[in-house]
Amino acid sequence: MRAMLPTALASLPTQLRGMLDVHRANLRSRTYQNAALNPPTVPHDVIPVTTPDGVKLRVHAYGPADGDVIVLVHGWTCAIEYWYPQINAFAGEYRVIAYDQRGHGESELGSSPLDCDLLADDLCAVLDAALRPGQRAVLVGHSLGGMTLQAWAGKHPDRVTAQAEAVLLSNTGPHSLIAETTVVPPFNKPLSWLGGRTIPLPFWFGRLGLGTPIVFPPIAPVRWVFARQIMTLDAPRELVDFSMAVVRSCPASVRAKFGFLLADMHLGDSARNLVVPTTLLAGEFDDMTPPVHSEQLAEILAEVGSLVRYEVLPTGHLGNVEAYERFNAELGRVLESVYRPVEAVG
């Protein structure tokens, strides 16, 4: 018995990791009364993808293999499952590709230093595996996913017209997240008792907050804060529960590592290389990436001539969940414009 104890103790970390992996997968695969939030009924293919630095990514392809392609790139602390409202809406007609960013969902993290260029290279690996030679896709990025698309365009400008039909960026920005975020009261918001002036959020404090491995227990006060600061208090309970479950499935250590990445991120004018038709969506009540970020991107894209549309939705940060029908309508318009263009008459 005593002889077996060291072996049992040695295997304990592996057993705990296995239990946590199952728990996180269960969080992402919960079912809801709202069918848009549930696992897709269409089957999916698993696309094997290994990045240049040896990291294995989880990549799923939904819908007809010969369908026009949509590629969904999720944001910080999310996963493939975050896109269920879009996969369920479009996988019947389109080939919908979604993947877990490294360290998220079931993708490996690897040991390479994290930066946006690394995420851009990951996207290259996904596109090369998912697209046929010469094939192009509509690329959709939310939050960090939108930053990944900007970094991809900045580092690999030749790929933009070669692999993208159009781009949709949602709730994202190019830089200065801490300087603009209003997620930490009372910083960065005009204050009436200061005559409309603001108190800037100290960079060190914002960076510490983003990089702290916070745990989100499923209790009422945490749910309220999540709804208030990340979404809005008007968001239906199921949408909050769905979003919070996906976010809670991300390991706290990964959340912290990517939090530092976001704090230090500066993509400059990388968006200038998004020379294909690009749509921007912002959230009116988004405290994480306030509309000022989308306005900066809109200005850049307008100068380039690639801005097709800029809309501010009545949502917080999770626009494609909070207003998924409106978001899907915008994405549907993009798809129709590039895959089903109306022929000119006369």
Tab-separated table of C-alpha atoms in Angstrom:
chain	number	residue	atom	x	y	z
A	1	MET	CA	0.000	0.000	0.000
A	2	ARG	CA	2.742	2.458	0.977
A	3	ALA	CA	4.740	1.465	-2.085
A	4	MET	CA	1.797	2.391	-4.299
A	5	LEU	CA	1.331	5.819	-2.693
A	6	PRO	CA	4.136	7.660	-4.569
A	7	THR	CA	2.797	6.360	-7.895
A	8	ALA	CA	-0.728	7.455	-7.033
A	9	LEU	CA	0.486	10.901	-5.976
A	10	ALA	CA	2.584	11.237	-9.115
A	11	SER	CA	-0.451	10.594	-11.300
A	12	LEU	CA	-2.651	13.045	-9.395
A	13	PRO	CA	-1.781	16.144	-11.492
A	14	THR	CA	-2.645	14.259	-14.684
A	15	GLN	CA	-5.937	13.094	-13.213
A	16	LEU	CA	-6.802	16.621	-12.080
A	17	ARG	CA	-5.988	18.042	-15.516
A	18	GLY	CA	-8.209	15.410	-17.077
A	19	MET	CA	-11.076	16.286	-14.748
A	20	LEU	CA	-10.662	20.000	-15.487
A	21	ASP	CA	-10.620	19.338	-19.236
A	22	VAL	CA	-13.898	17.430	-18.964
A	23	HIS	CA	-15.425	20.191	-16.831
A	24	ARG	CA	-14.395	22.867	-19.330
A	25	ALA	CA	-15.745	20.859	-22.258
A	26	ASN	CA	-19.037	20.443	-20.409
A	27	LEU	CA	-19.244	24.200	-19.849
A	28	ARG	CA	-18.881	24.782	-23.581
A	29	SER	CA	-21.393	22.113	-24.601
A	30	ARG	CA	-24.341	23.013	-22.370
A	31	THR	CA	-27.773	23.161	-23.961
A	32	TYR	CA	-30.334	25.940	-23.731
A	33	GLN	CA	-33.956	26.620	-24.589
A	34	ASN	CA	-32.737	29.018	-27.263
A	35	ALA	CA	-31.727	26.693	-30.110
A	36	ALA	CA	-29.299	29.263	-31.520
A	37	LEU	CA	-27.013	28.641	-28.526
A	38	ASN	CA	-26.975	24.853	-28.777
A	39	PRO	CA	-24.446	22.577	-30.488
A	40	PRO	CA	-25.053	22.542	-34.248
A	41	THR	CA	-27.193	19.728	-35.616
A	42	VAL	CA	-25.173	19.645	-38.834
A	43	PRO	CA	-22.164	17.312	-38.655
A	44	HIS	CA	-18.672	18.733	-38.656
A	45	ASP	CA	-15.312	17.680	-40.016
A	46	VAL	CA	-12.147	17.967	-37.966
A	47	ILE	CA	-9.330	19.630	-39.891
A	48	PRO	CA	-5.889	18.705	-38.538
A	49	VAL	CA	-3.763	21.837	-38.164
A	50	THR	CA	-0.283	22.178	-36.698
A	51	THR	CA	1.261	25.640	-36.509
A	52	PRO	CA	4.850	26.402	-37.595
A	53	ASP	CA	5.983	26.167	-33.953
A	54	GLY	CA	4.370	22.748	-33.505
A	55	VAL	CA	1.114	23.668	-31.745
A	56	LYS	CA	-1.955	21.585	-32.589
A	57	LEU	CA	-5.117	23.626	-33.073
A	58	ARG	CA	-8.708	22.423	-32.877
A	59	VAL	CA	-10.352	23.326	-36.190
A	60	HIS	CA	-13.917	22.379	-37.154
A	61	ALA	CA	-15.616	22.688	-40.530
A	62	TYR	CA	-19.422	22.734	-40.644
A	63	GLY	CA	-21.696	22.572	-43.653
A	64	PRO	CA	-21.279	21.441	-47.274
A	65	ALA	CA	-17.707	20.746	-48.331
A	66	ASP	CA	-18.288	22.542	-51.631
A	67	GLY	CA	-19.971	25.572	-50.056
A	68	ASP	CA	-18.647	29.112	-50.056
A	69	VAL	CA	-16.437	29.584	-47.004
A	70	ILE	CA	-16.761	31.625	-43.812
A	71	VAL	CA	-13.870	31.613	-41.310
A	72	LEU	CA	-14.699	32.645	-37.732
A	73	VAL	CA	-11.927	33.891	-35.418
A	74	HIS	CA	-12.973	34.202	-31.772
A	75	GLY	CA	-11.779	36.561	-29.079
A	76	TRP	CA	-10.129	36.464	-25.679
A	77	THR	CA	-11.225	33.570	-23.411
A	78	CYS	CA	-13.638	32.147	-25.993
A	79	ALA	CA	-13.672	29.057	-28.239
A	80	ILE	CA	-15.390	27.517	-31.259
A	81	GLU	CA	-18.597	27.177	-29.255
A	82	TYR	CA	-18.838	30.952	-28.883
A	83	TRP	CA	-19.808	31.067	-32.562
A	84	TYR	CA	-22.795	28.706	-32.273
A	85	PRO	CA	-25.327	31.483	-33.080
A	86	GLN	CA	-23.506	32.007	-36.392
A	87	ILE	CA	-22.691	28.357	-37.141
A	88	ASN	CA	-26.321	27.396	-36.601
A	89	ALA	CA	-27.474	30.193	-38.886
A	90	PHE	CA	-25.116	29.648	-41.811
A	91	ALA	CA	-23.802	26.061	-41.838
A	92	GLY	CA	-26.814	24.814	-43.775
A	93	GLU	CA	-25.649	26.686	-46.865
A	94	TYR	CA	-22.037	27.708	-46.284
A	95	ARG	CA	-18.834	25.944	-45.290
A	96	VAL	CA	-18.221	27.459	-41.848
A	97	ILE	CA	-14.704	27.102	-40.444
A	98	ALA	CA	-14.128	27.861	-36.766
A	99	TYR	CA	-11.056	27.218	-34.655
A	100	ASP	CA	-9.802	27.592	-31.108
A	101	GLN	CA	-7.066	30.185	-30.772
A	102	ARG	CA	-3.980	28.657	-29.174
A	103	GLY	CA	-4.468	27.931	-25.473
A	104	HIS	CA	-8.240	28.264	-25.792
A	105	GLY	CA	-10.807	25.488	-26.038
A	106	GLU	CA	-8.930	22.344	-27.002
A	107	SER	CA	-6.014	23.972	-28.818
A	108	GLU	CA	-2.553	23.652	-27.339
A	109	LEU	CA	-0.838	26.761	-25.983
A	110	GLY	CA	2.745	25.985	-26.913
A	111	SER	CA	5.846	27.643	-25.514
A	112	SER	CA	6.430	30.468	-28.006
A	113	PRO	CA	6.214	34.027	-26.638
A	114	LEU	CA	2.677	35.295	-27.197
A	115	ASP	CA	2.136	38.196	-29.559
A	116	CYS	CA	-0.245	39.101	-32.357
A	117	ASP	CA	2.239	38.054	-35.048
A	118	LEU	CA	2.127	34.534	-33.617
A	119	LEU	CA	-1.675	34.549	-33.800
A	120	ALA	CA	-1.411	35.815	-37.388
A	121	ASP	CA	0.776	32.833	-38.261
A	122	ASP	CA	-1.749	30.516	-36.598
A	123	LEU	CA	-4.445	31.964	-38.849
A	124	CYS	CA	-2.228	31.332	-41.874
A	125	ALA	CA	-1.971	27.676	-40.874
A	126	VAL	CA	-5.755	27.415	-40.520
A	127	LEU	CA	-6.434	29.070	-43.875
A	128	ASP	CA	-3.863	26.928	-45.667
A	129	ALA	CA	-5.477	23.786	-44.254
A	130	ALA	CA	-9.099	24.843	-44.768
A	131	LEU	CA	-8.998	26.495	-48.192
A	132	ARG	CA	-8.278	24.942	-51.551
A	133	PRO	CA	-5.552	26.613	-53.643
A	134	GLY	CA	-7.003	29.820	-55.028
A	135	GLN	CA	-10.074	29.675	-52.789
A	136	ARG	CA	-11.059	32.707	-50.721
A	137	ALA	CA	-13.259	33.129	-47.661
A	138	VAL	CA	-15.218	35.745	-45.777
A	139	LEU	CA	-13.187	36.298	-42.600
A	140	VAL	CA	-14.980	37.276	-39.389
A	141	GLY	CA	-13.129	38.364	-36.251
A	142	HIS	CA	-14.523	39.310	-32.850
A	143	SER	CA	-12.426	41.272	-30.338
A	144	LEU	CA	-9.023	39.522	-30.185
A	145	GLY	CA	-10.115	37.703	-33.338
A	146	GLY	CA	-10.440	41.054	-35.092
A	147	MET	CA	-6.995	41.995	-33.832
A	148	THR	CA	-5.701	38.691	-35.194
A	149	LEU	CA	-7.084	39.599	-38.622
A	150	GLN	CA	-5.419	43.010	-38.461
A	151	ALA	CA	-2.108	41.424	-37.455
A	152	TRP	CA	-2.483	38.871	-40.269
A	153	ALA	CA	-3.033	41.653	-42.794
A	154	GLY	CA	-0.079	43.582	-41.399
A	155	LYS	CA	2.347	40.663	-41.459
A	156	HIS	CA	1.063	38.886	-44.565
A	157	PRO	CA	-0.386	41.586	-46.849
A	158	ASP	CA	-0.032	39.380	-49.921
A	159	ARG	CA	-2.499	36.907	-48.414
A	160	VAL	CA	-5.334	39.412	-48.036
A	161	THR	CA	-6.501	39.474	-51.649
A	162	ALA	CA	-5.374	35.868	-52.152
A	163	GLN	CA	-7.418	34.357	-49.306
A	164	ALA	CA	-10.089	36.891	-48.312
A	165	GLU	CA	-13.248	37.783	-50.213
A	166	ALA	CA	-14.329	40.215	-47.505
A	167	VAL	CA	-13.803	40.910	-43.801
A	168	LEU	CA	-16.147	41.618	-40.902
A	169	LEU	CA	-14.608	43.039	-37.717
A	170	SER	CA	-16.685	43.199	-34.542
A	171	ASN	CA	-16.000	44.842	-31.165
A	172	THR	CA	-12.311	45.247	-31.813
A	173	GLY	CA	-9.581	47.859	-32.076
A	174	PRO	CA	-6.009	48.507	-33.207
A	175	HIS	CA	-4.286	49.637	-29.996
A	176	SER	CA	-4.537	51.523	-26.674
A	177	LEU	CA	-7.085	49.224	-25.058
A	178	ILE	CA	-6.266	50.319	-21.517
A	179	ALA	CA	-6.326	54.009	-22.415
A	180	GLU	CA	-9.867	53.731	-23.804
A	181	THR	CA	-11.591	50.953	-21.857
A	182	THR	CA	-14.443	51.955	-19.569
A	183	VAL	CA	-14.819	48.537	-17.967
A	184	VAL	CA	-13.291	49.687	-14.648
A	185	PRO	CA	-15.436	52.388	-12.978
A	186	PRO	CA	-14.883	55.302	-12.730
A	187	PHE	CA	-11.880	55.442	-15.058
A	188	ASN	CA	-11.936	56.786	-18.637
A	189	LYS	CA	-15.579	57.939	-18.461
A	190	PRO	CA	-16.716	61.580	-18.305
A	191	LEU	CA	-17.703	62.356	-14.721
A	192	SER	CA	-20.349	64.953	-13.953
A	193	TRP	CA	-18.765	65.798	-10.603
A	194	LEU	CA	-15.557	66.637	-12.472
A	195	GLY	CA	-17.307	68.831	-15.000
A	196	GLY	CA	-17.232	66.119	-17.660
A	197	ARG	CA	-13.531	65.420	-17.266
A	198	THR	CA	-12.192	61.871	-16.972
A	199	ILE	CA	-9.810	60.058	-14.662
A	200	PRO	CA	-7.391	58.065	-16.846
A	201	LEU	CA	-6.986	54.401	-15.993
A	202	PRO	CA	-3.334	53.943	-14.966
A	203	PHE	CA	-1.611	51.646	-17.450
A	204	TRP	CA	0.011	49.527	-14.745
A	205	PHE	CA	-3.342	49.003	-13.044
A	206	GLY	CA	-5.138	48.079	-16.257
A	207	ARG	CA	-2.342	45.725	-17.273
A	208	LEU	CA	-2.422	44.065	-13.864
A	209	GLY	CA	-6.179	43.595	-14.152
A	210	LEU	CA	-5.939	42.037	-17.613
A	211	GLY	CA	-3.092	39.771	-16.561
A	212	THR	CA	-4.524	38.492	-13.277
A	213	PRO	CA	-5.713	34.843	-13.410
A	214	ILE	CA	-9.211	35.601	-12.144
A	215	VAL	CA	-11.665	32.768	-11.485
A	216	PHE	CA	-15.354	33.300	-12.320
A	217	PRO	CA	-17.520	31.248	-9.932
A	218	PRO	CA	-21.120	30.805	-11.180
A	219	ILE	CA	-22.719	32.889	-8.446
A	220	ALA	CA	-25.246	35.710	-8.741
A	221	PRO	CA	-22.907	38.655	-7.947
A	222	VAL	CA	-20.356	37.482	-10.525
A	223	ARG	CA	-23.092	36.943	-13.109
A	224	TRP	CA	-24.358	40.483	-12.477
A	225	VAL	CA	-20.898	41.999	-12.881
A	226	PHE	CA	-20.310	39.963	-16.048
A	227	ALA	CA	-23.609	41.138	-17.532
A	228	ARG	CA	-23.028	44.760	-16.481
A	229	GLN	CA	-19.409	45.132	-17.555
A	230	ILE	CA	-19.087	42.706	-20.489
A	231	MET	CA	-22.614	42.643	-21.920
A	232	THR	CA	-25.536	44.783	-20.731
A	233	LEU	CA	-28.049	44.345	-17.937
A	234	ASP	CA	-30.756	44.071	-20.610
A	235	ALA	CA	-29.195	40.913	-22.054
A	236	PRO	CA	-31.505	37.872	-21.633
A	237	ARG	CA	-30.454	35.458	-18.888
A	238	GLU	CA	-29.739	32.596	-21.310
A	239	LEU	CA	-27.411	34.736	-23.401
A	240	VAL	CA	-25.510	35.737	-20.265
A	241	ASP	CA	-25.318	32.128	-19.051
A	242	PHE	CA	-24.128	30.917	-22.465
A	243	SER	CA	-21.444	33.589	-22.739
A	244	MET	CA	-20.260	33.194	-19.170
A	245	ALA	CA	-20.008	29.406	-19.538
A	246	VAL	CA	-17.762	29.775	-22.586
A	247	VAL	CA	-15.566	32.349	-20.837
A	248	ARG	CA	-15.344	30.212	-17.682
A	249	SER	CA	-14.112	27.294	-19.803
A	250	CYS	CA	-10.887	29.179	-20.511
A	251	PRO	CA	-8.107	28.321	-18.022
A	252	ALA	CA	-7.347	31.269	-15.758
A	253	SER	CA	-3.643	31.021	-16.592
A	254	VAL	CA	-4.374	31.323	-20.320
A	255	ARG	CA	-6.718	34.237	-19.681
A	256	ALA	CA	-3.902	35.997	-17.830
A	257	LYS	CA	-1.251	35.356	-20.510
A	258	PHE	CA	-3.504	36.710	-23.237
A	259	GLY	CA	-4.519	39.582	-20.976
A	260	PHE	CA	-0.925	40.796	-20.980
A	261	LEU	CA	-0.863	40.411	-24.770
A	262	LEU	CA	-3.927	42.659	-25.039
A	263	ALA	CA	-2.479	45.227	-22.647
A	264	ASP	CA	0.698	45.564	-24.700
A	265	MET	CA	-0.879	45.188	-28.152
A	266	HIS	CA	-0.256	47.916	-30.717
A	267	LEU	CA	-1.126	47.015	-34.291
A	268	GLY	CA	-0.496	50.472	-35.696
A	269	ASP	CA	-2.023	50.883	-39.149
A	270	SER	CA	-2.057	47.172	-40.005
A	271	ALA	CA	-5.723	47.571	-40.962
A	272	ARG	CA	-4.563	49.528	-44.020
A	273	ASN	CA	-3.736	46.197	-45.585
A	274	LEU	CA	-7.362	45.061	-45.338
A	275	VAL	CA	-7.946	46.127	-48.926
A	276	VAL	CA	-10.938	43.832	-49.485
A	277	PRO	CA	-14.510	44.960	-48.649
A	278	THR	CA	-14.612	45.359	-44.867
A	279	THR	CA	-17.539	45.816	-42.494
A	280	LEU	CA	-17.160	47.156	-38.945
A	281	LEU	CA	-19.562	46.493	-36.087
A	282	ALA	CA	-19.274	48.133	-32.660
A	283	GLY	CA	-21.306	47.964	-29.457
A	284	GLU	CA	-22.954	51.136	-28.179
A	285	PHE	CA	-22.448	49.972	-24.580
A	286	ASP	CA	-19.172	48.102	-25.102
A	287	ASP	CA	-16.904	48.914	-22.158
A	288	MET	CA	-14.133	46.517	-23.237
A	289	THR	CA	-13.573	48.025	-26.678
A	290	PRO	CA	-15.690	51.201	-26.844
A	291	PRO	CA	-16.808	52.446	-30.279
A	292	VAL	CA	-13.874	54.869	-30.395
A	293	HIS	CA	-11.725	51.907	-31.473
A	294	SER	CA	-14.030	51.050	-34.367
A	295	GLU	CA	-14.114	54.727	-35.315
A	296	GLN	CA	-10.316	54.672	-35.585
A	297	LEU	CA	-10.494	51.603	-37.793
A	298	ALA	CA	-13.289	53.113	-39.870
A	299	GLU	CA	-11.130	56.155	-40.562
A	300	ILE	CA	-8.216	53.976	-41.679
A	301	LEU	CA	-10.378	51.772	-43.893
A	302	ALA	CA	-12.196	54.752	-45.403
A	303	GLU	CA	-8.837	56.235	-46.425
A	304	VAL	CA	-7.902	52.930	-48.046
A	305	GLY	CA	-11.290	52.699	-49.740
A	306	SER	CA	-12.239	49.291	-48.344
A	307	LEU	CA	-14.823	50.356	-45.737
A	308	VAL	CA	-18.234	49.126	-46.831
A	309	ARG	CA	-20.255	49.678	-43.686
A	310	TYR	CA	-19.855	50.784	-40.074
A	311	GLU	CA	-22.706	50.033	-37.683
A	312	VAL	CA	-23.049	50.517	-33.924
A	313	LEU	CA	-25.300	47.847	-32.429
A	314	PRO	CA	-27.188	48.369	-29.119
A	315	THR	CA	-24.977	45.844	-27.309
A	316	GLY	CA	-22.059	45.446	-24.970
A	317	HIS	CA	-18.873	43.642	-25.981
A	318	LEU	CA	-20.413	40.361	-27.174
A	319	GLY	CA	-22.350	41.693	-30.129
A	320	ASN	CA	-22.615	38.450	-32.088
A	321	VAL	CA	-24.330	36.821	-29.073
A	322	GLU	CA	-26.263	39.721	-27.535
A	323	ALA	CA	-27.810	40.718	-30.869
A	324	TYR	CA	-27.130	37.553	-32.839
A	325	GLU	CA	-30.039	38.050	-35.247
A	326	ARG	CA	-28.876	41.568	-36.130
A	327	PHE	CA	-25.271	40.369	-36.353
A	328	ASN	CA	-26.299	37.480	-38.593
A	329	ALA	CA	-28.208	39.875	-40.824
A	330	GLU	CA	-25.046	41.970	-41.237
A	331	LEU	CA	-22.949	38.886	-41.942
A	332	GLY	CA	-25.602	37.653	-44.368
A	333	ARG	CA	-25.409	40.962	-46.220
A	334	VAL	CA	-21.631	40.563	-46.537
A	335	LEU	CA	-22.020	37.011	-47.824
A	336	GLU	CA	-24.643	38.020	-50.372
A	337	SER	CA	-22.493	40.886	-51.603
A	338	VAL	CA	-19.483	38.711	-52.408
A	339	TYR	CA	-20.994	35.318	-53.147
A	340	ARG	CA	-24.353	36.358	-54.676
A	341	PRO	CA	-23.729	39.786	-56.211
A	342	VAL	CA	-26.684	41.401	-57.942
A	343	GLU	CA	-25.989	41.697	-61.652
A	344	ALA	CA	-26.209	45.149	-63.172
A	345	VAL	CA	-29.139	45.737	-65.503
A	346	GLY	CA	-28.730	47.456	-68.851
